[in-house]
PDB file of C-alpha atoms in Angstrom:
ATOM      1  CA  MET A  20     -43.631-126.118 104.200  1.00 41.00           C
ATOM      2  CA  ASP A  21     -45.352-123.721 106.451  1.00 52.00           C
ATOM      3  CA  ALA A  22     -43.500-120.876 107.856  1.00 59.00           C
ATOM      4  CA  ARG A  23     -44.841-120.795 111.504  1.00 74.00           C
ATOM      5  CA  LEU A  24     -44.991-122.696 114.809  1.00 80.00           C
ATOM      6  CA  LEU A  25     -47.891-121.647 116.492  1.00 81.00           C
ATOM      7  CA  ASP A  26     -51.570-122.191 115.329  1.00 80.00           C
ATOM      8  CA  GLU A  27     -52.823-120.630 118.659  1.00 81.00           C
ATOM      9  CA  ASP A  28     -51.796-117.373 120.375  1.00 84.00           C
ATOM     10  CA  LYS A  29     -50.921-118.879 123.709  1.00 87.00           C
ATOM     11  CA  VAL A  30     -48.753-120.648 125.628  1.00 92.00           C
ATOM     12  CA  MET A  31     -50.501-124.145 126.973  1.00 93.00           C
ATOM     13  CA  GLN A  32     -47.550-125.651 129.980  1.00 96.00           C
ATOM     14  CA  ILE A  33     -44.444-124.715 131.737  1.00 98.00           C
ATOM     15  CA  CYS A  34     -43.218-127.915 132.951  1.00 97.00           C
ATOM     16  CA  PHE A  35     -40.453-128.098 135.481  1.00 98.00           C
ATOM     17  CA  VAL A  36     -38.763-131.384 136.573  1.00 97.00           C
ATOM     18  CA  THR A  37     -37.892-132.538 139.785  1.00 97.00           C
ATOM     19  CA  ASP A  38     -35.938-135.427 141.072  1.00 97.00           C
ATOM     20  CA  ASP A  39     -38.307-135.750 144.293  1.00 97.00           C
ATOM     21  CA  LEU A  40     -42.212-134.498 142.845  1.00 98.00           C
ATOM     22  CA  GLU A  41     -43.871-134.799 145.949  1.00 98.00           C
ATOM     23  CA  LYS A  42     -41.872-132.300 147.930  1.00 98.00           C
ATOM     24  CA  SER A  43     -41.837-129.698 144.728  1.00 98.00           C
ATOM     25  CA  VAL A  44     -45.593-130.231 144.381  1.00 98.00           C
ATOM     26  CA  ASN A  45     -46.547-129.368 148.100  1.00 98.00           C
ATOM     27  CA  TRP A  46     -43.667-126.475 147.938  1.00 98.00           C
ATOM     28  CA  PHE A  47     -45.753-124.875 145.039  1.00 98.00           C
ATOM     29  CA  ALA A  48     -48.762-125.417 146.486  1.00 98.00           C
ATOM     30  CA  GLU A  49     -47.614-123.576 149.455  1.00 98.00           C
ATOM     31  CA  LEU A  50     -46.014-121.034 147.217  1.00 98.00           C
ATOM     32  CA  THR A  51     -49.380-119.991 144.824  1.00 98.00           C
ATOM     33  CA  GLY A  52     -52.243-121.255 147.342  1.00 98.00           C
ATOM     34  CA  LYS A  53     -53.906-124.396 144.530  1.00 97.00           C
ATOM     35  CA  PRO A  54     -54.552-127.310 146.307  1.00 98.00           C
ATOM     36  CA  VAL A  55     -51.920-130.340 146.077  1.00 98.00           C
ATOM     37  CA  PRO A  56     -53.482-131.821 142.284  1.00 98.00           C
ATOM     38  CA  PRO A  57     -53.086-135.468 142.009  1.00 97.00           C
ATOM     39  CA  VAL A  58     -50.260-137.707 140.920  1.00 96.00           C
ATOM     40  CA  GLY A  59     -50.721-139.169 137.896  1.00 92.00           C
ATOM     41  CA  LYS A  60     -48.235-141.179 135.580  1.00 89.00           C
ATOM     42  CA  ALA A  61     -46.632-141.654 131.964  1.00 82.00           C
ATOM     43  CA  ALA A  62     -48.874-144.046 129.301  1.00 74.00           C
ATOM     44  CA  ASP A  63     -48.058-147.409 130.092  1.00 78.00           C
ATOM     45  CA  PRO A  64     -44.842-148.376 127.238  1.00 75.00           C
ATOM     46  CA  GLU A  65     -48.187-150.663 125.423  1.00 77.00           C
ATOM     47  CA  THR A  66     -49.953-147.856 124.767  1.00 79.00           C
ATOM     48  CA  ALA A  67     -46.819-145.227 124.756  1.00 84.00           C
ATOM     49  CA  ASN A  68     -45.150-146.073 121.444  1.00 87.00           C
ATOM     50  CA  ALA A  69     -42.810-143.800 123.027  1.00 91.00           C
ATOM     51  CA  ILE A  70     -39.759-143.024 120.640  1.00 92.00           C
ATOM     52  CA  TYR A  71     -36.422-141.210 121.527  1.00 94.00           C
ATOM     53  CA  ARG A  72     -32.961-140.645 120.454  1.00 94.00           C
ATOM     54  CA  GLY A  73     -35.063-142.258 117.132  1.00 94.00           C
ATOM     55  CA  LYS A  74     -35.666-145.388 119.196  1.00 94.00           C
ATOM     56  CA  ASP A  75     -38.442-147.147 120.808  1.00 91.00           C
ATOM     57  CA  ALA A  76     -38.373-146.677 124.394  1.00 92.00           C
ATOM     58  CA  ALA A  77     -40.213-147.474 127.497  1.00 90.00           C
ATOM     59  CA  VAL A  78     -40.146-143.947 129.235  1.00 90.00           C
ATOM     60  CA  GLY A  79     -41.722-143.342 131.983  1.00 88.00           C
ATOM     61  CA  CYS A  80     -42.251-140.328 134.482  1.00 91.00           C
ATOM     62  CA  ARG A  81     -44.571-139.363 137.547  1.00 93.00           C
ATOM     63  CA  LEU A  82     -46.111-135.656 137.561  1.00 95.00           C
ATOM     64  CA  ALA A  83     -48.943-133.374 139.126  1.00 97.00           C
ATOM     65  CA  MET A  84     -50.306-130.449 136.999  1.00 97.00           C
ATOM     66  CA  PHE A  85     -51.944-127.261 138.503  1.00 98.00           C
ATOM     67  CA  GLU A  86     -54.478-125.530 136.024  1.00 97.00           C
ATOM     68  CA  PHE A  87     -54.401-121.816 135.714  1.00 96.00           C
ATOM     69  CA  GLY A  88     -56.860-119.841 133.994  1.00 93.00           C
ATOM     70  CA  ASN A  89     -54.198-118.699 131.628  1.00 91.00           C
ATOM     71  CA  ILE A  90     -51.477-121.818 131.687  1.00 96.00           C
ATOM     72  CA  ASP A  91     -50.931-124.834 133.406  1.00 97.00           C
ATOM     73  CA  VAL A  92     -47.844-125.678 135.246  1.00 98.00           C
ATOM     74  CA  GLU A  93     -46.661-128.424 135.622  1.00 97.00           C
ATOM     75  CA  PHE A  94     -44.057-131.050 137.168  1.00 98.00           C
ATOM     76  CA  LEU A  95     -42.438-133.662 136.210  1.00 96.00           C
ATOM     77  CA  GLU A  96     -40.349-136.490 138.092  1.00 96.00           C
ATOM     78  CA  PRO A  97     -38.374-139.011 135.149  1.00 94.00           C
ATOM     79  CA  GLY A  98     -38.413-142.651 135.624  1.00 91.00           C
ATOM     80  CA  PRO A  99     -34.741-144.158 135.975  1.00 92.00           C
ATOM     81  CA  GLU A 100     -34.481-145.572 132.512  1.00 91.00           C
ATOM     82  CA  PRO A 101     -33.405-142.872 129.559  1.00 93.00           C
ATOM     83  CA  SER A 102     -35.839-139.861 128.194  1.00 93.00           C
ATOM     84  CA  ALA A 103     -35.546-136.103 127.113  1.00 94.00           C
ATOM     85  CA  TRP A 104     -36.658-135.320 130.638  1.00 94.00           C
ATOM     86  CA  ARG A 105     -34.324-137.302 132.329  1.00 94.00           C
ATOM     87  CA  ASP A 106     -31.853-136.109 130.659  1.00 92.00           C
ATOM     88  CA  LEU A 107     -31.922-132.333 131.070  1.00 90.00           C
ATOM     89  CA  LEU A 108     -32.515-133.540 134.871  1.00 94.00           C
ATOM     90  CA  GLU A 109     -29.389-134.868 134.950  1.00 94.00           C
ATOM     91  CA  ALA A 110     -27.476-132.455 132.901  1.00 91.00           C
ATOM     92  CA  LYS A 111     -28.474-129.093 135.207  1.00 91.00           C
ATOM     93  CA  GLY A 112     -30.860-130.477 138.058  1.00 95.00           C
ATOM     94  CA  PRO A 113     -33.520-129.467 139.054  1.00 96.00           C
ATOM     95  CA  GLY A 114     -35.517-126.522 136.689  1.00 95.00           C
ATOM     96  CA  CYS A 115     -37.307-125.730 133.798  1.00 96.00           C
ATOM     97  CA  HIS A 116     -37.700-128.301 130.715  1.00 96.00           C
ATOM     98  CA  HIS A 117     -40.031-127.304 128.513  1.00 97.00           C
ATOM     99  CA  ILE A 118     -42.873-125.295 127.058  1.00 97.00           C
ATOM    100  CA  ALA A 119     -45.648-126.108 124.763  1.00 96.00           C
ATOM    101  CA  PHE A 120     -48.227-125.305 122.550  1.00 94.00           C
ATOM    102  CA  LYS A 121     -50.500-126.938 121.498  1.00 93.00           C
ATOM    103  CA  THR A 122     -50.931-128.019 117.442  1.00 92.00           C
ATOM    104  CA  ARG A 123     -53.592-129.523 115.062  1.00 90.00           C
ATOM    105  CA  ASP A 124     -51.150-130.692 112.712  1.00 90.00           C
ATOM    106  CA  LEU A 125     -48.193-132.470 114.664  1.00 91.00           C
ATOM    107  CA  THR A 126     -46.333-133.439 111.547  1.00 88.00           C
ATOM    108  CA  LYS A 127     -46.588-129.797 109.643  1.00 88.00           C
ATOM    109  CA  ARG A 128     -45.012-128.390 113.048  1.00 91.00           C
ATOM    110  CA  HIS A 129     -41.959-131.436 112.957  1.00 92.00           C
ATOM    111  CA  ALA A 130     -40.860-130.143 109.383  1.00 91.00           C
ATOM    112  CA  TYR A 131     -40.675-126.857 110.336  1.00 91.00           C
ATOM    113  CA  LEU A 132     -39.216-127.322 114.003  1.00 94.00           C
ATOM    114  CA  GLU A 133     -36.062-129.648 112.146  1.00 94.00           C
ATOM    115  CA  GLY A 134     -36.080-127.703 109.460  1.00 92.00           C
ATOM    116  CA  LYS A 135     -35.508-124.895 111.783  1.00 93.00           C
ATOM    117  CA  GLY A 136     -32.511-127.462 113.331  1.00 95.00           C
ATOM    118  CA  HIS A 137     -34.035-128.563 116.358  1.00 96.00           C
ATOM    119  CA  ALA A 138     -34.607-132.240 116.392  1.00 96.00           C
ATOM    120  CA  LEU A 139     -36.763-134.352 117.577  1.00 97.00           C
ATOM    121  CA  LEU A 140     -35.915-135.845 121.039  1.00 96.00           C
ATOM    122  CA  GLN A 141     -38.853-137.561 122.112  1.00 96.00           C
ATOM    123  CA  ARG A 142     -41.926-138.688 121.032  1.00 95.00           C
ATOM    124  CA  GLY A 143     -45.065-140.765 121.933  1.00 92.00           C
ATOM    125  CA  GLU A 144     -48.774-141.092 123.423  1.00 88.00           C
ATOM    126  CA  PHE A 145     -50.654-139.335 125.813  1.00 82.00           C
ATOM    127  CA  ASN A 146     -51.338-142.045 129.338  1.00 69.00           C
ATOM    128  CA  GLY A 147     -55.138-142.310 128.933  1.00 69.00           C
ATOM    129  CA  GLY A 148     -55.093-141.821 124.623  1.00 69.00           C
ATOM    130  CA  GLY A 149     -56.235-138.935 122.882  1.00 85.00           C
ATOM    131  CA  GLY A 150     -53.309-137.276 121.310  1.00 89.00           C
ATOM    132  CA  ARG A 151     -49.140-137.382 121.506  1.00 92.00           C
ATOM    133  CA  TYR A 152     -46.847-135.653 122.714  1.00 94.00           C
ATOM    134  CA  ALA A 153     -43.253-134.128 120.893  1.00 96.00           C
ATOM    135  CA  TYR A 154     -40.203-132.841 122.523  1.00 96.00           C
ATOM    136  CA  TYR A 155     -38.268-130.708 120.568  1.00 97.00           C
ATOM    137  CA  ASP A 156     -34.471-129.658 121.518  1.00 95.00           C
ATOM    138  CA  THR A 157     -34.164-125.550 121.566  1.00 95.00           C
ATOM    139  CA  VAL A 158     -31.654-126.236 125.180  1.00 92.00           C
ATOM    140  CA  PRO A 159     -29.068-124.587 122.911  1.00 93.00           C
ATOM    141  CA  ASP A 160     -31.462-121.480 121.991  1.00 94.00           C
ATOM    142  CA  LEU A 161     -33.307-121.085 124.840  1.00 92.00           C
ATOM    143  CA  GLY A 162     -32.137-123.318 127.648  1.00 91.00           C
ATOM    144  CA  LEU A 163     -35.339-125.448 127.573  1.00 92.00           C
ATOM    145  CA  MET A 164     -37.539-127.476 125.470  1.00 95.00           C
ATOM    146  CA  ILE A 165     -39.985-127.326 123.077  1.00 96.00           C
ATOM    147  CA  GLU A 166     -42.825-129.479 123.592  1.00 96.00           C
ATOM    148  CA  LEU A 167     -45.621-129.899 120.992  1.00 95.00           C
ATOM    149  CA  LEU A 168     -49.327-131.296 122.284  1.00 94.00           C
ATOM    150  CA  GLU A 169     -51.967-132.989 119.679  1.00 93.00           C
ATOM    151  CA  PHE A 170     -55.362-133.558 120.739  1.00 90.00           C
ATOM    152  CA  ASP A 171     -57.879-135.825 118.834  1.00 83.00           C
ATOM    153  CA  ASP A 172     -60.858-134.336 119.613  1.00 80.00           C
ATOM    154  CA  ASP A 173     -58.257-131.094 117.432  1.00 74.00           C
ATOM    155  CA  ARG A 174     -56.707-132.380 115.002  1.00 73.00           C
ATOM    156  CA  ALA A 175     -56.513-131.715 111.551  1.00 69.00           C
ATOM    157  CA  ARG A 176     -57.216-133.725 109.310  1.00 70.00           C
ATOM    158  CA  GLN A 177     -54.299-135.137 107.806  1.00 64.00           C
ATOM    159  CA  PRO A 178     -53.905-137.490 104.486  1.00 62.00           C
ATOM    160  CA  GLY A 179     -55.365-141.095 104.131  1.00 62.00           C
ATOM    161  CA  ASP A 180     -57.689-139.755 107.401  1.00 56.00           C
TER     162      ASP A 180
END
């Protein structure tokens, strides 16, 4: 098993969950002077192939991403269905949901995090394809989740490829 989490020395993203995406995004844009980014959504259930707490799930969200030179700041409003996003919003209210790291090998990093006792809560494919995400339960240790992002154009060769 690989004895590290990081493939590169940077945090890719920090995400905040909210119950009012437009209000949060407008507030942050005014605070930072950044333009309001376009609102997007999670992949449709047919293409997301999402798993939530070990079972197939039709999870959804709306999101907006502020791009900074060194990190992206994401605001995410979960749909009404159970999800890792909805769980944290209901448990703690609006606030920090996760920090994200890019990985070239989600399989190895998954084994590493689960070996450290951090269960996979949710995973799925990106909207538009091109990669996948996975959330791990690091809330007891960090107060937020860790997300791993794997992009097809930078993915390490896997057995069977």
